[in-house]
């Protein structure tokens, strides 16, 4: 049984952190420098009392309203987040209640970051192929801003908060979900991590702030990213990932009308595009006004590509997510 993407919507919090505001706080970071290096002009920041489930509900409600979807037809909810409301209960259960979805549905959380949307599509396709569901609501939602130290100018510049809701269905959609490639290498886990907060290292008030060589301040309660190692990882694995999904799909690079990668930052994306030798017109970037929203970057970009007519004019699309874990995944879509 085929699985298709029928509709996507997304939600951005009201709070906005512009490059001008970052420059005011860190005068050594020029507005043009931030924009040219990251490709980001603004990122949206969740309110102090706004959490992943709140944003997820708003994204799903937009999906139902914008695309005239009857929520009573949803029979499974998949929720991707690394910033859940609680350790337990499962945030997906909270979302089910807030949305007023049927109590006969399945609902679960899964913890993945930048590869999470592609993994979510694979889970949704598996549920449909196994005839366990017909209409899967896949939601991605992250509030990484709550992990970032106020004086960590590097991570503040890159990450924004967002949620995206996608309906994957056995019925007709705008594209079919085809093949997948996955990868995992846990040796890179410490290069993108929030060390405290789990069972191994509970949150401690004794954590001391430490400044790195670039003046970024953080402690073990905050998000740590080793940018150099993450960059090296993507340069090694993403070209192989791209080639692997092409081979599995019996396609060559020239067959692909649109490549949509995880929207990490403009510098990294352009480096990957040139290394893989993808034509600029076939490579989509959409992060200027929202930043790196982790698991929501790909659905946001796919929504924007569809809005601009780039999806309708395409036949073959490749999605690729990669990052925290290390975890990576790619899939190909065929536009119906």
Tab-separated table of C-alpha atoms in Angstrom:
chain	number	residue	atom	x	y	z
A	1	UNK	CA	0.000	0.000	0.000
A	2	UNK	CA	1.404	3.389	-0.996
A	3	UNK	CA	1.944	6.215	1.472
A	4	UNK	CA	1.576	9.802	0.313
A	5	UNK	CA	2.163	13.243	1.764
A	6	UNK	CA	-1.177	15.006	1.515
A	7	UNK	CA	-0.522	18.314	3.286
A	8	UNK	CA	1.946	20.275	5.430
A	9	UNK	CA	1.524	23.319	7.674
A	10	UNK	CA	3.841	24.915	10.196
A	11	UNK	CA	3.793	27.258	13.161
A	12	UNK	CA	6.361	29.858	14.225
A	13	UNK	CA	6.223	31.473	17.683
A	14	UNK	CA	5.476	35.208	17.892
A	15	UNK	CA	8.793	36.186	19.493
A	16	UNK	CA	11.441	37.157	16.929
A	17	UNK	CA	15.205	37.378	17.426
A	18	UNK	CA	16.505	39.448	14.521
A	19	UNK	CA	20.101	39.933	13.429
A	20	UNK	CA	19.813	43.536	14.576
A	21	UNK	CA	18.974	42.402	18.123
A	22	UNK	CA	21.899	39.959	18.114
A	23	UNK	CA	24.202	42.746	16.897
A	24	UNK	CA	22.976	45.013	19.691
A	25	UNK	CA	23.849	42.373	22.279
A	26	UNK	CA	27.091	41.264	20.601
A	27	UNK	CA	28.441	44.331	18.710
A	28	UNK	CA	31.376	42.326	17.323
A	29	UNK	CA	28.875	40.344	15.217
A	30	UNK	CA	27.918	42.538	12.284
A	31	UNK	CA	24.428	42.177	10.797
A	32	UNK	CA	25.744	41.500	7.295
A	33	UNK	CA	28.263	38.972	8.588
A	34	UNK	CA	25.547	37.000	10.378
A	35	UNK	CA	23.260	37.052	7.356
A	36	UNK	CA	25.895	36.108	4.780
A	37	UNK	CA	27.412	33.276	6.823
A	38	UNK	CA	24.238	31.683	8.204
A	39	UNK	CA	21.635	32.685	5.619
A	40	UNK	CA	19.397	33.703	8.530
A	41	UNK	CA	17.884	37.140	9.116
A	42	UNK	CA	15.557	36.191	11.965
A	43	UNK	CA	14.602	33.273	14.115
A	44	UNK	CA	11.381	32.771	16.118
A	45	UNK	CA	11.629	32.117	19.848
A	46	UNK	CA	9.000	30.375	21.965
A	47	UNK	CA	7.498	32.332	24.845
A	48	UNK	CA	8.587	31.404	28.408
A	49	UNK	CA	5.356	29.451	28.974
A	50	UNK	CA	5.172	28.026	25.441
A	51	UNK	CA	6.403	24.466	25.025
A	52	UNK	CA	6.651	21.781	22.360
A	53	UNK	CA	3.111	20.479	22.816
A	54	UNK	CA	1.674	24.005	22.555
A	55	UNK	CA	3.459	24.624	19.272
A	56	UNK	CA	2.556	21.155	17.992
A	57	UNK	CA	-1.135	21.804	18.619
A	58	UNK	CA	-0.990	25.131	16.800
A	59	UNK	CA	0.771	23.553	13.795
A	60	UNK	CA	-1.806	20.745	13.657
A	61	UNK	CA	-4.732	23.158	13.957
A	62	UNK	CA	-3.297	25.143	11.049
A	63	UNK	CA	-3.005	21.921	9.051
A	64	UNK	CA	-6.648	21.024	9.680
A	65	UNK	CA	-7.882	24.545	8.840
A	66	UNK	CA	-5.659	25.307	5.827
A	67	UNK	CA	-6.226	21.976	4.120
A	68	UNK	CA	-9.799	21.197	5.250
A	69	UNK	CA	-8.798	18.016	7.056
A	70	UNK	CA	-11.269	16.178	9.270
A	71	UNK	CA	-9.317	15.426	12.447
A	72	UNK	CA	-11.621	12.496	13.230
A	73	UNK	CA	-9.935	10.637	10.356
A	74	UNK	CA	-6.515	10.697	12.047
A	75	UNK	CA	-5.739	7.203	13.316
A	76	UNK	CA	-2.105	7.580	14.423
A	77	UNK	CA	-0.031	10.427	15.852
A	78	UNK	CA	3.774	10.496	15.610
A	79	UNK	CA	5.523	13.256	17.547
A	80	UNK	CA	9.214	14.038	16.999
A	81	UNK	CA	10.896	16.180	19.643
A	82	UNK	CA	14.033	16.479	21.746
A	83	UNK	CA	12.379	19.010	24.050
A	84	UNK	CA	9.323	17.160	25.426
A	85	UNK	CA	7.000	18.752	27.952
A	86	UNK	CA	7.865	16.034	30.482
A	87	UNK	CA	9.976	12.884	30.762
A	88	UNK	CA	6.630	11.184	31.249
A	89	UNK	CA	3.860	11.111	30.204
A	90	UNK	CA	4.463	10.899	26.490
A	91	UNK	CA	3.904	14.326	24.940
A	92	UNK	CA	1.996	12.738	22.039
A	93	UNK	CA	-0.686	11.717	24.538
A	94	UNK	CA	-0.999	15.324	25.718
A	95	UNK	CA	-1.266	16.506	22.107
A	96	UNK	CA	-4.000	13.936	21.388
A	97	UNK	CA	-6.082	15.335	24.236
A	98	UNK	CA	-5.448	18.989	23.368
A	99	UNK	CA	-6.384	18.423	19.717
A	100	UNK	CA	-9.461	16.377	20.605
A	101	UNK	CA	-8.359	13.442	18.468
A	102	UNK	CA	-10.140	10.106	18.807
A	103	UNK	CA	-9.142	7.932	21.780
A	104	UNK	CA	-8.877	4.963	19.401
A	105	UNK	CA	-5.678	6.324	17.791
A	106	UNK	CA	-2.098	5.266	18.428
A	107	UNK	CA	0.283	7.975	19.656
A	108	UNK	CA	3.985	8.009	20.431
A	109	UNK	CA	7.015	10.271	20.795
A	110	UNK	CA	10.369	9.662	19.162
A	111	UNK	CA	13.536	11.532	20.040
A	112	UNK	CA	15.509	12.580	16.976
A	113	UNK	CA	16.763	15.936	15.812
A	114	UNK	CA	17.779	16.994	12.328
A	115	UNK	CA	17.021	13.603	10.741
A	116	UNK	CA	13.714	13.285	12.578
A	117	UNK	CA	11.315	14.292	9.813
A	118	UNK	CA	12.684	11.723	7.353
A	119	UNK	CA	12.614	9.046	10.050
A	120	UNK	CA	9.039	10.093	10.803
A	121	UNK	CA	8.033	9.634	7.174
A	122	UNK	CA	9.477	6.128	7.285
A	123	UNK	CA	7.515	5.272	10.430
A	124	UNK	CA	4.327	6.669	8.911
A	125	UNK	CA	4.882	4.717	5.702
A	126	UNK	CA	5.469	1.527	7.714
A	127	UNK	CA	2.219	1.981	9.629
A	128	UNK	CA	0.304	2.468	6.393
A	129	UNK	CA	2.058	-0.363	4.540
A	130	UNK	CA	1.347	-2.685	7.473
A	131	UNK	CA	-2.322	-1.624	7.363
A	132	UNK	CA	-2.122	-0.392	10.949
A	133	UNK	CA	-3.163	3.139	9.974
A	134	UNK	CA	-4.586	5.075	7.047
A	135	UNK	CA	-3.995	8.686	8.111
A	136	UNK	CA	-0.887	9.452	10.159
A	137	UNK	CA	-0.359	12.887	11.681
A	138	UNK	CA	3.396	13.487	11.867
A	139	UNK	CA	4.367	16.481	14.005
A	140	UNK	CA	7.841	17.866	14.613
A	141	UNK	CA	8.311	20.494	17.333
A	142	UNK	CA	11.385	21.897	19.049
A	143	UNK	CA	12.153	24.621	21.576
A	144	UNK	CA	15.953	24.504	21.363
A	145	UNK	CA	16.068	28.157	22.456
A	146	UNK	CA	15.285	26.985	25.990
A	147	UNK	CA	18.534	24.982	26.000
A	148	UNK	CA	20.736	27.858	24.835
A	149	UNK	CA	22.702	30.044	27.257
A	150	UNK	CA	21.817	33.766	26.841
A	151	UNK	CA	25.498	34.541	26.205
A	152	UNK	CA	26.057	31.758	23.658
A	153	UNK	CA	26.092	33.979	20.581
A	154	UNK	CA	26.980	31.133	18.210
A	155	UNK	CA	23.989	28.907	18.933
A	156	UNK	CA	21.631	31.860	19.449
A	157	UNK	CA	22.465	32.962	15.918
A	158	UNK	CA	21.619	29.604	14.338
A	159	UNK	CA	18.661	27.996	16.094
A	160	UNK	CA	14.997	28.965	16.076
A	161	UNK	CA	11.866	27.336	17.472
A	162	UNK	CA	9.090	25.916	15.276
A	163	UNK	CA	6.595	23.111	14.783
A	164	UNK	CA	5.399	21.455	11.579
A	165	UNK	CA	2.451	19.128	10.993
A	166	UNK	CA	2.299	16.707	8.071
A	167	UNK	CA	-0.513	14.395	7.024
A	168	UNK	CA	0.726	11.092	5.596
A	169	UNK	CA	-2.080	9.051	4.090
A	170	UNK	CA	-2.956	5.990	2.063
A	171	UNK	CA	-5.147	8.272	-0.048
A	172	UNK	CA	-3.971	10.512	-2.868
A	173	UNK	CA	-1.509	13.232	-1.922
A	174	UNK	CA	0.792	15.649	-3.706
A	175	UNK	CA	3.692	13.177	-3.614
A	176	UNK	CA	4.342	9.537	-2.812
A	177	UNK	CA	6.956	8.431	-0.279
A	178	UNK	CA	9.345	5.928	-1.858
A	179	UNK	CA	12.749	4.635	-0.688
A	180	UNK	CA	14.812	5.284	2.442
A	181	UNK	CA	18.438	5.184	3.543
A	182	UNK	CA	19.415	5.454	7.232
A	183	UNK	CA	22.623	5.860	9.192
A	184	UNK	CA	23.784	6.151	12.795
A	185	UNK	CA	27.161	6.773	14.407
A	186	UNK	CA	26.942	7.327	18.154
A	187	UNK	CA	30.598	8.241	18.496
A	188	UNK	CA	29.570	11.777	17.568
A	189	UNK	CA	26.993	12.052	20.362
A	190	UNK	CA	29.028	14.438	22.496
A	191	UNK	CA	29.526	16.906	19.644
A	192	UNK	CA	25.900	18.078	19.843
A	193	UNK	CA	24.496	17.536	23.310
A	194	UNK	CA	22.714	18.859	26.377
A	195	UNK	CA	24.599	16.921	29.064
A	196	UNK	CA	22.412	17.581	32.082
A	197	UNK	CA	18.721	16.873	32.485
A	198	UNK	CA	18.500	13.115	31.969
A	199	UNK	CA	19.027	10.265	34.418
A	200	UNK	CA	22.789	10.029	33.869
A	201	UNK	CA	23.422	13.674	34.733
A	202	UNK	CA	20.457	15.291	36.503
A	203	UNK	CA	20.237	19.080	36.430
A	204	UNK	CA	22.646	20.566	38.955
A	205	UNK	CA	22.661	24.095	40.305
A	206	UNK	CA	26.411	23.704	40.734
A	207	UNK	CA	27.036	23.910	36.970
A	208	UNK	CA	29.544	26.628	36.189
A	209	UNK	CA	29.498	28.872	33.140
A	210	UNK	CA	32.483	28.420	30.851
A	211	UNK	CA	33.480	30.601	27.892
A	212	UNK	CA	35.091	29.014	24.847
A	213	UNK	CA	37.829	30.538	22.696
A	214	UNK	CA	35.215	32.461	20.692
A	215	UNK	CA	33.527	33.970	23.743
A	216	UNK	CA	30.457	31.712	23.712
A	217	UNK	CA	29.272	31.087	27.267
A	218	UNK	CA	27.490	27.897	28.330
A	219	UNK	CA	27.325	25.236	31.036
A	220	UNK	CA	26.290	21.584	31.110
A	221	UNK	CA	22.592	22.525	31.298
A	222	UNK	CA	22.896	24.215	27.911
A	223	UNK	CA	23.190	23.105	24.311
A	224	UNK	CA	26.765	22.386	23.288
A	225	UNK	CA	27.718	22.110	19.644
A	226	UNK	CA	31.192	21.413	18.311
A	227	UNK	CA	30.700	23.203	15.005
A	228	UNK	CA	33.931	21.984	13.442
A	229	UNK	CA	33.182	18.314	14.120
A	230	UNK	CA	29.576	18.652	12.926
A	231	UNK	CA	30.802	20.297	9.724
A	232	UNK	CA	33.347	17.518	9.157
A	233	UNK	CA	30.693	14.859	9.790
A	234	UNK	CA	28.308	16.317	7.221
A	235	UNK	CA	31.071	16.677	4.662
A	236	UNK	CA	31.939	12.992	5.021
A	237	UNK	CA	28.509	11.374	5.284
A	238	UNK	CA	25.983	13.531	3.402
A	239	UNK	CA	27.548	12.999	-0.065
A	240	UNK	CA	27.535	9.228	0.597
A	241	UNK	CA	23.942	9.448	1.832
A	242	UNK	CA	22.867	11.296	-1.302
A	243	UNK	CA	24.539	8.769	-3.581
A	244	UNK	CA	23.036	5.858	-1.643
A	245	UNK	CA	19.435	7.097	-1.955
A	246	UNK	CA	19.936	7.714	-5.680
A	247	UNK	CA	21.253	4.192	-6.201
A	248	UNK	CA	18.475	2.614	-4.150
A	249	UNK	CA	15.900	4.544	-6.190
A	250	UNK	CA	17.552	3.637	-9.526
A	251	UNK	CA	18.047	7.334	-10.247
A	252	UNK	CA	20.967	9.556	-11.114
A	253	UNK	CA	21.560	13.070	-9.888
A	254	UNK	CA	20.238	14.588	-13.093
A	255	UNK	CA	16.859	12.880	-12.524
A	256	UNK	CA	16.264	14.878	-9.345
A	257	UNK	CA	14.369	18.123	-9.805
A	258	UNK	CA	14.632	19.256	-6.196
A	259	UNK	CA	16.992	18.470	-3.326
A	260	UNK	CA	15.829	19.575	0.129
A	261	UNK	CA	18.411	19.065	2.856
A	262	UNK	CA	18.176	19.793	6.565
A	263	UNK	CA	18.481	23.569	6.779
A	264	UNK	CA	21.509	23.736	9.094
A	265	UNK	CA	23.024	27.003	7.888
A	266	UNK	CA	23.707	28.574	4.517
A	267	UNK	CA	27.475	28.072	4.606
A	268	UNK	CA	27.175	24.331	5.282
A	269	UNK	CA	24.419	23.858	2.703
A	270	UNK	CA	26.351	25.606	-0.056
A	271	UNK	CA	29.464	23.600	0.830
A	272	UNK	CA	27.492	20.354	0.510
A	273	UNK	CA	25.796	21.446	-2.708
A	274	UNK	CA	29.122	22.198	-4.356
A	275	UNK	CA	30.772	19.030	-3.036
A	276	UNK	CA	27.934	16.833	-4.334
A	277	UNK	CA	27.787	18.902	-7.543
A	278	UNK	CA	24.092	19.765	-7.357
A	279	UNK	CA	22.944	22.565	-9.636
A	280	UNK	CA	21.912	25.648	-7.667
A	281	UNK	CA	18.491	25.762	-9.340
A	282	UNK	CA	17.759	22.232	-8.061
A	283	UNK	CA	18.752	22.958	-4.453
A	284	UNK	CA	16.189	24.582	-2.164
A	285	UNK	CA	17.006	26.756	0.857
A	286	UNK	CA	14.301	28.229	3.088
A	287	UNK	CA	15.606	29.346	6.482
A	288	UNK	CA	16.009	33.102	6.096
A	289	UNK	CA	13.132	33.997	8.414
A	290	UNK	CA	13.115	31.073	10.831
A	291	UNK	CA	16.673	29.746	11.256
A	292	UNK	CA	17.646	26.149	11.960
A	293	UNK	CA	14.468	24.648	13.434
A	294	UNK	CA	15.989	21.171	13.813
A	295	UNK	CA	13.411	18.467	12.921
A	296	UNK	CA	11.064	21.048	11.357
A	297	UNK	CA	13.481	22.454	8.767
A	298	UNK	CA	12.653	19.956	6.012
A	299	UNK	CA	8.835	20.132	6.273
A	300	UNK	CA	9.029	23.945	6.417
A	301	UNK	CA	11.232	23.987	3.315
A	302	UNK	CA	8.972	21.485	1.528
A	303	UNK	CA	5.939	23.654	2.354
A	304	UNK	CA	7.681	26.770	1.031
A	305	UNK	CA	8.828	24.943	-2.116
A	306	UNK	CA	5.253	23.856	-2.761
A	307	UNK	CA	4.002	27.404	-2.136
A	308	UNK	CA	6.479	28.724	-4.724
A	309	UNK	CA	5.403	26.139	-7.307
A	310	UNK	CA	8.702	24.291	-7.123
A	311	UNK	CA	7.041	20.997	-6.141
A	312	UNK	CA	4.372	21.091	-8.862
A	313	UNK	CA	7.084	21.618	-11.473
A	314	UNK	CA	9.071	18.638	-10.162
A	315	UNK	CA	8.852	14.896	-10.624
A	316	UNK	CA	11.564	13.566	-8.318
A	317	UNK	CA	12.502	15.080	-4.944
A	318	UNK	CA	15.201	13.969	-2.492
A	319	UNK	CA	15.021	14.808	1.217
A	320	UNK	CA	18.058	14.417	3.477
A	321	UNK	CA	18.320	14.996	7.223
A	322	UNK	CA	21.523	14.799	9.256
A	323	UNK	CA	22.935	15.926	12.571
A	324	UNK	CA	22.577	15.281	16.306
A	325	UNK	CA	23.196	11.668	17.222
A	326	UNK	CA	25.009	11.361	14.832
A	327	UNK	CA	21.959	10.376	12.828
A	328	UNK	CA	21.182	10.695	9.145
A	329	UNK	CA	18.447	9.642	6.745
A	330	UNK	CA	17.277	10.317	3.197
A	331	UNK	CA	14.266	9.453	1.098
A	332	UNK	CA	12.961	10.128	-2.362
A	333	UNK	CA	9.505	11.448	-3.231
A	334	UNK	CA	7.648	11.193	-6.509
A	335	UNK	CA	5.310	14.081	-7.265
A	336	UNK	CA	1.882	12.779	-8.248
